[in-house]
Coordinates of C-alpha atoms in Angstrom, one line a residue:
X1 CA -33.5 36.5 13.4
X2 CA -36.6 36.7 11.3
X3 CA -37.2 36.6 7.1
X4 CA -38.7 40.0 6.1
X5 CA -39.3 41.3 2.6
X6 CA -36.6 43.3 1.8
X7 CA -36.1 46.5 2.1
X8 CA -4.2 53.7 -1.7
X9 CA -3.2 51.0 -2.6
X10 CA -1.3 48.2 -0.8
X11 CA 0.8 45.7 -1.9
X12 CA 0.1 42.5 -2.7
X13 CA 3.0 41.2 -0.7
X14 CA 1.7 42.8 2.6
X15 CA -1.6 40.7 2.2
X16 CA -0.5 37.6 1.3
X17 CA 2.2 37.7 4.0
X18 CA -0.8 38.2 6.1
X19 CA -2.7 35.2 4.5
X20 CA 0.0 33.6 5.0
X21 CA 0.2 33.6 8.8
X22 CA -3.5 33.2 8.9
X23 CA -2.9 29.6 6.7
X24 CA 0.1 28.6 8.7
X25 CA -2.0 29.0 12.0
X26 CA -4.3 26.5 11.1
X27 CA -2.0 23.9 9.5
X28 CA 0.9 21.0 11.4
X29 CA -21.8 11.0 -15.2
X30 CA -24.9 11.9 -14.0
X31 CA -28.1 13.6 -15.7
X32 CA -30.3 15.7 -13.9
X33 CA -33.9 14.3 -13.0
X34 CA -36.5 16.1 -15.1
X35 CA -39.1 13.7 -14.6
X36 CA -40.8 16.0 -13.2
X37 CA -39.1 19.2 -13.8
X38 CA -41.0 22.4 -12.3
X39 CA -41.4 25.8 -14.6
X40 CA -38.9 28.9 -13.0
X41 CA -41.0 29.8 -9.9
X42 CA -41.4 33.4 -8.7
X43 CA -39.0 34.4 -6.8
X44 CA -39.0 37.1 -3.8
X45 CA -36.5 39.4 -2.1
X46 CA -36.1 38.8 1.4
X47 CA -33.9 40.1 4.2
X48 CA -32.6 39.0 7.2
X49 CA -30.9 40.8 10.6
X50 CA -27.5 40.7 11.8
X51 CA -25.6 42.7 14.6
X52 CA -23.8 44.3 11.8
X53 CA -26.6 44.9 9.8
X54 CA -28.6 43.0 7.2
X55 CA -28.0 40.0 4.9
X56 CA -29.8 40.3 1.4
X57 CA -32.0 37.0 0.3
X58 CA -33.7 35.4 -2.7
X59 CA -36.4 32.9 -2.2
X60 CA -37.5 30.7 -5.3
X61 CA -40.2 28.0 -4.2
X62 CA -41.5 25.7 -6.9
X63 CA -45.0 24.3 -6.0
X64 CA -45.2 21.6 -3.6
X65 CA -41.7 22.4 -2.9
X66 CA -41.2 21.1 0.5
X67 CA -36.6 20.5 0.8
X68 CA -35.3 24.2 0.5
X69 CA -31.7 24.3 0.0
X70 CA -29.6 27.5 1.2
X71 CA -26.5 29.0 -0.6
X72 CA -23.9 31.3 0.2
X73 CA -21.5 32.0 -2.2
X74 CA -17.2 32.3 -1.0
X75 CA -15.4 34.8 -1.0
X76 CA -15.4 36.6 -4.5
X77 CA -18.1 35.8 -5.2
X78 CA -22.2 36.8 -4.4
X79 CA -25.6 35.2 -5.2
X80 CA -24.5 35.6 -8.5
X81 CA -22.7 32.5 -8.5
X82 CA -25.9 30.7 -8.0
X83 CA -27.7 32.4 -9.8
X84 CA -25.7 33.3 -12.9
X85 CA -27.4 35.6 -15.5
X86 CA -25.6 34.4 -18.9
X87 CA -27.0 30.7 -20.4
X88 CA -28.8 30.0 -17.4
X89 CA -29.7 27.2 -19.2
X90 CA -26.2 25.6 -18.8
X91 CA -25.2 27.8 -15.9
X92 CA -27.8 28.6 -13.6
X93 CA -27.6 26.1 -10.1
X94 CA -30.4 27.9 -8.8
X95 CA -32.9 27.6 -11.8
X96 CA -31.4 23.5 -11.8
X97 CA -32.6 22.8 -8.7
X98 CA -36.0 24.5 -9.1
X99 CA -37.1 22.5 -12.3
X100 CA -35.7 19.4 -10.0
X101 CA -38.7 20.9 -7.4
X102 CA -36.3 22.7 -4.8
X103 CA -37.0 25.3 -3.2
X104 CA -33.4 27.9 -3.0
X105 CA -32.8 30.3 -0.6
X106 CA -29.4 32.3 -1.9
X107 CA -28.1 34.5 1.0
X108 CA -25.5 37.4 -0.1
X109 CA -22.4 37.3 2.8
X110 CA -22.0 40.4 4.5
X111 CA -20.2 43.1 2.4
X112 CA -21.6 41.3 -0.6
X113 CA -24.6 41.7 -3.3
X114 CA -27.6 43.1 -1.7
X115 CA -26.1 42.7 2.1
X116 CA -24.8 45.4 4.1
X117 CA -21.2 46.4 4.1
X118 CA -20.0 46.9 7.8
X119 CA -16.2 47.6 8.6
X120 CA -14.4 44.7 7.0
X121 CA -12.7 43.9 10.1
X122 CA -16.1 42.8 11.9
X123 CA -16.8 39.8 9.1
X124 CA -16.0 36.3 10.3
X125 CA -16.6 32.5 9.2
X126 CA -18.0 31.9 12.5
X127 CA -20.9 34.7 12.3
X128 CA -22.1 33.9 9.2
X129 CA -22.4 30.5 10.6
X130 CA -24.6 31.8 13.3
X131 CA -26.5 33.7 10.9
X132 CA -27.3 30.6 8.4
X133 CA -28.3 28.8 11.8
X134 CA -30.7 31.5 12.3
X135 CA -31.5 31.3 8.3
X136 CA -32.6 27.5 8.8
X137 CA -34.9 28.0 11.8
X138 CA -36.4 30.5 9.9
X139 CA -36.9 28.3 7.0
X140 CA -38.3 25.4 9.2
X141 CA -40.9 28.1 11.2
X142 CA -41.7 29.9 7.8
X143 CA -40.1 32.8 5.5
X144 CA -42.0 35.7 5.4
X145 CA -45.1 34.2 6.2
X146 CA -44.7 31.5 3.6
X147 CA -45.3 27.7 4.4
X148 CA -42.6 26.0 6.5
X149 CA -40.4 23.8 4.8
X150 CA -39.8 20.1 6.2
X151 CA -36.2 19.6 5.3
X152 CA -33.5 22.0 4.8
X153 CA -29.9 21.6 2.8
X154 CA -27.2 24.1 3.4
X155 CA -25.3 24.3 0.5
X156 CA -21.4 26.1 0.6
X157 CA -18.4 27.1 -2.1
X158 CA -14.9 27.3 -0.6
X159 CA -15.3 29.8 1.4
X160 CA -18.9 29.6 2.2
X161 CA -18.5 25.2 2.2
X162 CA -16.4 26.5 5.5
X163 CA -19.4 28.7 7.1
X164 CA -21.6 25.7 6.4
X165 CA -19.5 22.8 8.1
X166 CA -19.3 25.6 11.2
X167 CA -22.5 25.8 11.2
X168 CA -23.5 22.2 10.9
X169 CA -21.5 20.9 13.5
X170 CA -22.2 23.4 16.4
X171 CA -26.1 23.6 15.8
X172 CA -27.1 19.6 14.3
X173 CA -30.6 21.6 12.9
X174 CA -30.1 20.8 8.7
X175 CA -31.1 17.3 7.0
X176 CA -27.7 17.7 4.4
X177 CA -24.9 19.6 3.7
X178 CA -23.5 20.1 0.3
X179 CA -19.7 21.3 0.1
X180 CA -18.6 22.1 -3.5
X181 CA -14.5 24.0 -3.5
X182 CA -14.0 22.2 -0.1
X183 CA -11.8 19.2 0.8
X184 CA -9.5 18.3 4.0
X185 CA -6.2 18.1 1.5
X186 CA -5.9 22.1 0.5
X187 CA -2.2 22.5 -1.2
X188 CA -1.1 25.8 0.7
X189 CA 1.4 26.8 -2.5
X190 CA -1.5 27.0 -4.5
X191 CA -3.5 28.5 -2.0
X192 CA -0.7 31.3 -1.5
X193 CA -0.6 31.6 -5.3
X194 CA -4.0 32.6 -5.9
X195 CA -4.2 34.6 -2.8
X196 CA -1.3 36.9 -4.2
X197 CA -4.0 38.0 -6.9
X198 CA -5.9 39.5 -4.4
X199 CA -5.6 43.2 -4.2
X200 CA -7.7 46.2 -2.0
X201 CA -11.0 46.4 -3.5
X202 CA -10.7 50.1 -2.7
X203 CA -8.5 50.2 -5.4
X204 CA -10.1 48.2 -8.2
X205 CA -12.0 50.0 -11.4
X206 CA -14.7 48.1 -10.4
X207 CA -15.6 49.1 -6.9
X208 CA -14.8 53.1 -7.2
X209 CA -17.2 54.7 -5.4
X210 CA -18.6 52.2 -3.5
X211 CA -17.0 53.0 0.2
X212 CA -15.1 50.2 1.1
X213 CA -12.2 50.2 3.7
X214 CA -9.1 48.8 2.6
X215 CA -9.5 45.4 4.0
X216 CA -12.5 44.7 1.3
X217 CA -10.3 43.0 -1.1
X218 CA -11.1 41.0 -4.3
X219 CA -9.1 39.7 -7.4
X220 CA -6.4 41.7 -9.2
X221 CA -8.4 42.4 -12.8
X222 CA -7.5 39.1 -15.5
X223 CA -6.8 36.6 -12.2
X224 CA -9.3 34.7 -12.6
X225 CA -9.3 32.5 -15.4
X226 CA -6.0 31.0 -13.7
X227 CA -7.0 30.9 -10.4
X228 CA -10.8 29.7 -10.6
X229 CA -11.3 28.1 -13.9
X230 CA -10.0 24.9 -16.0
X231 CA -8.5 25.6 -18.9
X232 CA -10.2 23.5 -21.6
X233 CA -13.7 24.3 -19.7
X234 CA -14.3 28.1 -20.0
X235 CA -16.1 30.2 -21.7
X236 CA -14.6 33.4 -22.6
X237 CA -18.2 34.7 -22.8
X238 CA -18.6 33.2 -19.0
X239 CA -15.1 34.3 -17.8
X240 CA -16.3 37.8 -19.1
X241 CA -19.6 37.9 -17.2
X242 CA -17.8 36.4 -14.0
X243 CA -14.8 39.8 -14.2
X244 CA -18.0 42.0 -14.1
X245 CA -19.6 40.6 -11.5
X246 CA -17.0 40.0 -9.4
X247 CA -16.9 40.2 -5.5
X248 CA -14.9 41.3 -2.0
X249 CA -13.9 39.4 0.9
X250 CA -11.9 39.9 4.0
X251 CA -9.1 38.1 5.4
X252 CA -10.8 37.8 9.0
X253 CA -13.0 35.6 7.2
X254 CA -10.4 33.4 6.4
X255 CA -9.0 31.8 9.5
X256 CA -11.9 30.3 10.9
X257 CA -13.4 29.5 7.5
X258 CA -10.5 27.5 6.7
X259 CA -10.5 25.4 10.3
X260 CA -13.7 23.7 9.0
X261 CA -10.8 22.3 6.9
X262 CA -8.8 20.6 10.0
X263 CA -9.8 17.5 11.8
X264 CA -11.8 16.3 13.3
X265 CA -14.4 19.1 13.0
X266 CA -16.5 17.6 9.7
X267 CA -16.4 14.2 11.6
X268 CA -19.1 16.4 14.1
X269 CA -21.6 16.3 10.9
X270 CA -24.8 13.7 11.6
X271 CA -26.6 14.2 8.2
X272 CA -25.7 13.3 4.5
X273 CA -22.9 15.0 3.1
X274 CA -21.8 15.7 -0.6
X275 CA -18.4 17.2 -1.4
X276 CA -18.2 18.1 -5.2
X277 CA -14.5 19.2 -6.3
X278 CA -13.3 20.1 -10.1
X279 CA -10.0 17.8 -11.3
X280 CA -7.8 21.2 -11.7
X281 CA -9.1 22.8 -8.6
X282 CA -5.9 24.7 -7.8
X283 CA -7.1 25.2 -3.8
X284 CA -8.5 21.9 -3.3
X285 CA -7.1 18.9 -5.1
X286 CA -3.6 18.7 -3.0
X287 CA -0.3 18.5 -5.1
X288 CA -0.5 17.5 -8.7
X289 CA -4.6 17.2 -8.5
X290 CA -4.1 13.9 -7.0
X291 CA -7.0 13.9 -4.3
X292 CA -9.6 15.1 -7.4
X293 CA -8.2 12.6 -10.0
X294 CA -11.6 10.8 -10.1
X295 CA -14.9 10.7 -8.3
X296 CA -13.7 7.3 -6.5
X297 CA -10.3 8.7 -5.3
X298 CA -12.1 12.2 -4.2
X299 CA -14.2 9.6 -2.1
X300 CA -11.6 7.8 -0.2
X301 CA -9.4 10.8 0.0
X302 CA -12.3 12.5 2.1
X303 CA -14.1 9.0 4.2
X304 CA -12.0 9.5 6.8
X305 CA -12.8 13.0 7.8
X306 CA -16.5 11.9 8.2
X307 CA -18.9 9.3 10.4
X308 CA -21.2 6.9 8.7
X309 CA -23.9 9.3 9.5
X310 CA -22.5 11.4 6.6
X311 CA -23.1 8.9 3.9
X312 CA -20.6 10.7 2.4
X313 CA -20.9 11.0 -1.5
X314 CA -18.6 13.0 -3.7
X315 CA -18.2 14.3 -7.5
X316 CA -15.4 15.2 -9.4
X317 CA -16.2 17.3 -12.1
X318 CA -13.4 16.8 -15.4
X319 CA -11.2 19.7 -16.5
X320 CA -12.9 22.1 -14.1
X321 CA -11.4 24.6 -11.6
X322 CA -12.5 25.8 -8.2
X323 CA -15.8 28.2 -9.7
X324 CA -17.6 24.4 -10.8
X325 CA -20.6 26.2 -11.2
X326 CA -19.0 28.5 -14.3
X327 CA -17.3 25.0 -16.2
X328 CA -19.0 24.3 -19.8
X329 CA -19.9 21.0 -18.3
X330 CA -21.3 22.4 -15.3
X331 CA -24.6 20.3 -16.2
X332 CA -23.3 17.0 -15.1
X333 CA -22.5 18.5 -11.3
X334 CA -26.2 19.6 -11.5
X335 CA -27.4 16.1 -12.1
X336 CA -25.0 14.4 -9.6
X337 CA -26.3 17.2 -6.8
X338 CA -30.0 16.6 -8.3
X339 CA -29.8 12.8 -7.5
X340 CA -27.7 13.0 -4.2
X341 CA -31.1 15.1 -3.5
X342 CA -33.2 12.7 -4.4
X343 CA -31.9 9.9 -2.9
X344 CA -30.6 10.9 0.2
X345 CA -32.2 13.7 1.0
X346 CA -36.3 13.7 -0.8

């Protein structure tokens, strides 16, 4: 694989059963460094090819940039959630890292954004793993005939956190992994609860039109404040712009995503490792929020599941949901992810 520039109804109850068995398979205050902050670089469409098609790409390289880190955003979502349009300013992870001097590579998943839409029944954890593994050689040999870069971060969200520990584990070719909506101590319930919102994206206002076979699906309109946000850390205004630009998934994405959740497979990763979690995050924090109470107990919740290779840091952002990229105090994530950067990673 090679950078290029870029070129019915059913129920709810039938697909959270199937979630269901899918789950039950796999189961027995920082400030960011401005120092010296870069201006918003230019930023470039690229593409990249799959077997089932392409996968749509945005490259932003502050100069002298010479660490690129590369998103994917879970399911729901797409670049978007990177790169969010309203008070980027406050919002914006992408546009953080690059006055920090990063470079960003945000890569849409397959059925998502800017990337091709194949049969929904083809997309799998384990392929967009092998596709970010192709992403990062190509961002070591050089995107698009662009310089190479010397270190390379993979950064996931839920979904996505899963494609990256895949990928980490089977190919050892990144220098860190950052895994923000991921942590070994997922409370099913929850997870159950929020998958119920889930509906056929066939179906949904906002995707008429747009092709997709029934087993595209996405969240039920007005789900997700309570399944993705805190609730004394949203914007309406954010919540609003987050509706509108909201995503599809598919359940085969699912099972193997969520193994990167069983171990011993994270204990495989042999580079630095951040996991960032919110306090209320409903899929992550076990029962009653207990593994995300602080940053300290998030920490020792999650040693055991790495080596010392992983020099494991973590973050626990207050009052926020799963989405911590979309909580008014977003900015202090930013910092701690800035600083991990720099410290372990620079």
């Amino acid at each position: 694989m090679t950078g290029n520039s870029s070129t019915a109804s059913i129920s709810g109850r039938r697909w959270a059963a199937r979630a269901l068995l899918a789950v039950a398979a796999l189961a027995p205050a920082l400030v960011p460094n401005t120092a010296q902050a870069q201006p918003d670089p230019a930023c470039g469409a690229l593409s990249f090819a799959v077997p089932q098609g392409q996968l749509g790409a945005t490259l932003c390289r502050p100069a002298g940039a010479e660490t690129v880190v590369v998103m994917m955003a879970g399911s729901n979502y797409n670049h978007r959630y990177w790169d969010f349009g309203y008070r980027p300013e406050t919002y914006n992870f992408r546009q953080a890292l690059n006055r920090a001097g990063y470079a960003t590579l945000i890569v849409d998943r397959l059925g998502n954004g800017t990337s091709s839409k194949p049969p929904s029944s083809t997309l799998s954890a384990t392929a967009s793993a092998n596709a970010l593994h192709d992403i990062v050689q190509g961002a070591r040999r050089g995107l698009d005939g662009a310089e190479p870069f010397a270190k390379v971060v993979t950064a996931g969200h839920s979904l996505s956190s899963g494609i990256a520990v895949l990928e980490a584990t089977q190919h050892h070719d990144v220098d860190g992994v950052l895994l923000t909506g991921y942590s070994h101590t997922l409370e099913v319930s929850q997870v159950m609860g929020v998958i119920s919102s889930y509906h056929p994206a066939a179906g949904d206002p906002a995707f008429v039109g747009r092709s997709y076979d029934d087993g595209y699906l996405t969240t039920r309109p007005g789900t997700r404040a309570a399944a993705f946000y805190g609730p004394d850390t949203t914007d309406p205004a954010v919540l609003a712009e987050d509706e509108r630009t909201k995503e599809v998934f598919s359940l085969t994405e699912y099972p193997d995503g969520l193994s990167s959740t069983l171990p011993p497979m994270s204990n495989g990763i042999d580079v630095p490792v951040m996991v960032v979690n919110g306090s209320l995050d409903r899929l992550s924090c076990g029962p009653g929020f207990v593994a995300c109470t602080d940053t300290a107990t998030l920490l020792a919740s999650e040693a055991p599941f790495f080596e010392p290779a992983a020099r494991l840091r973590a973050f626990v952002l207050p009052g926020s949901g799963h989405s911590v990229n979309l909580a008014t105090n977003t900015v202090a994530y930013q910092g701690a992810v800035v600083n991990w950067l720099d410290t372990e990673i620079r």
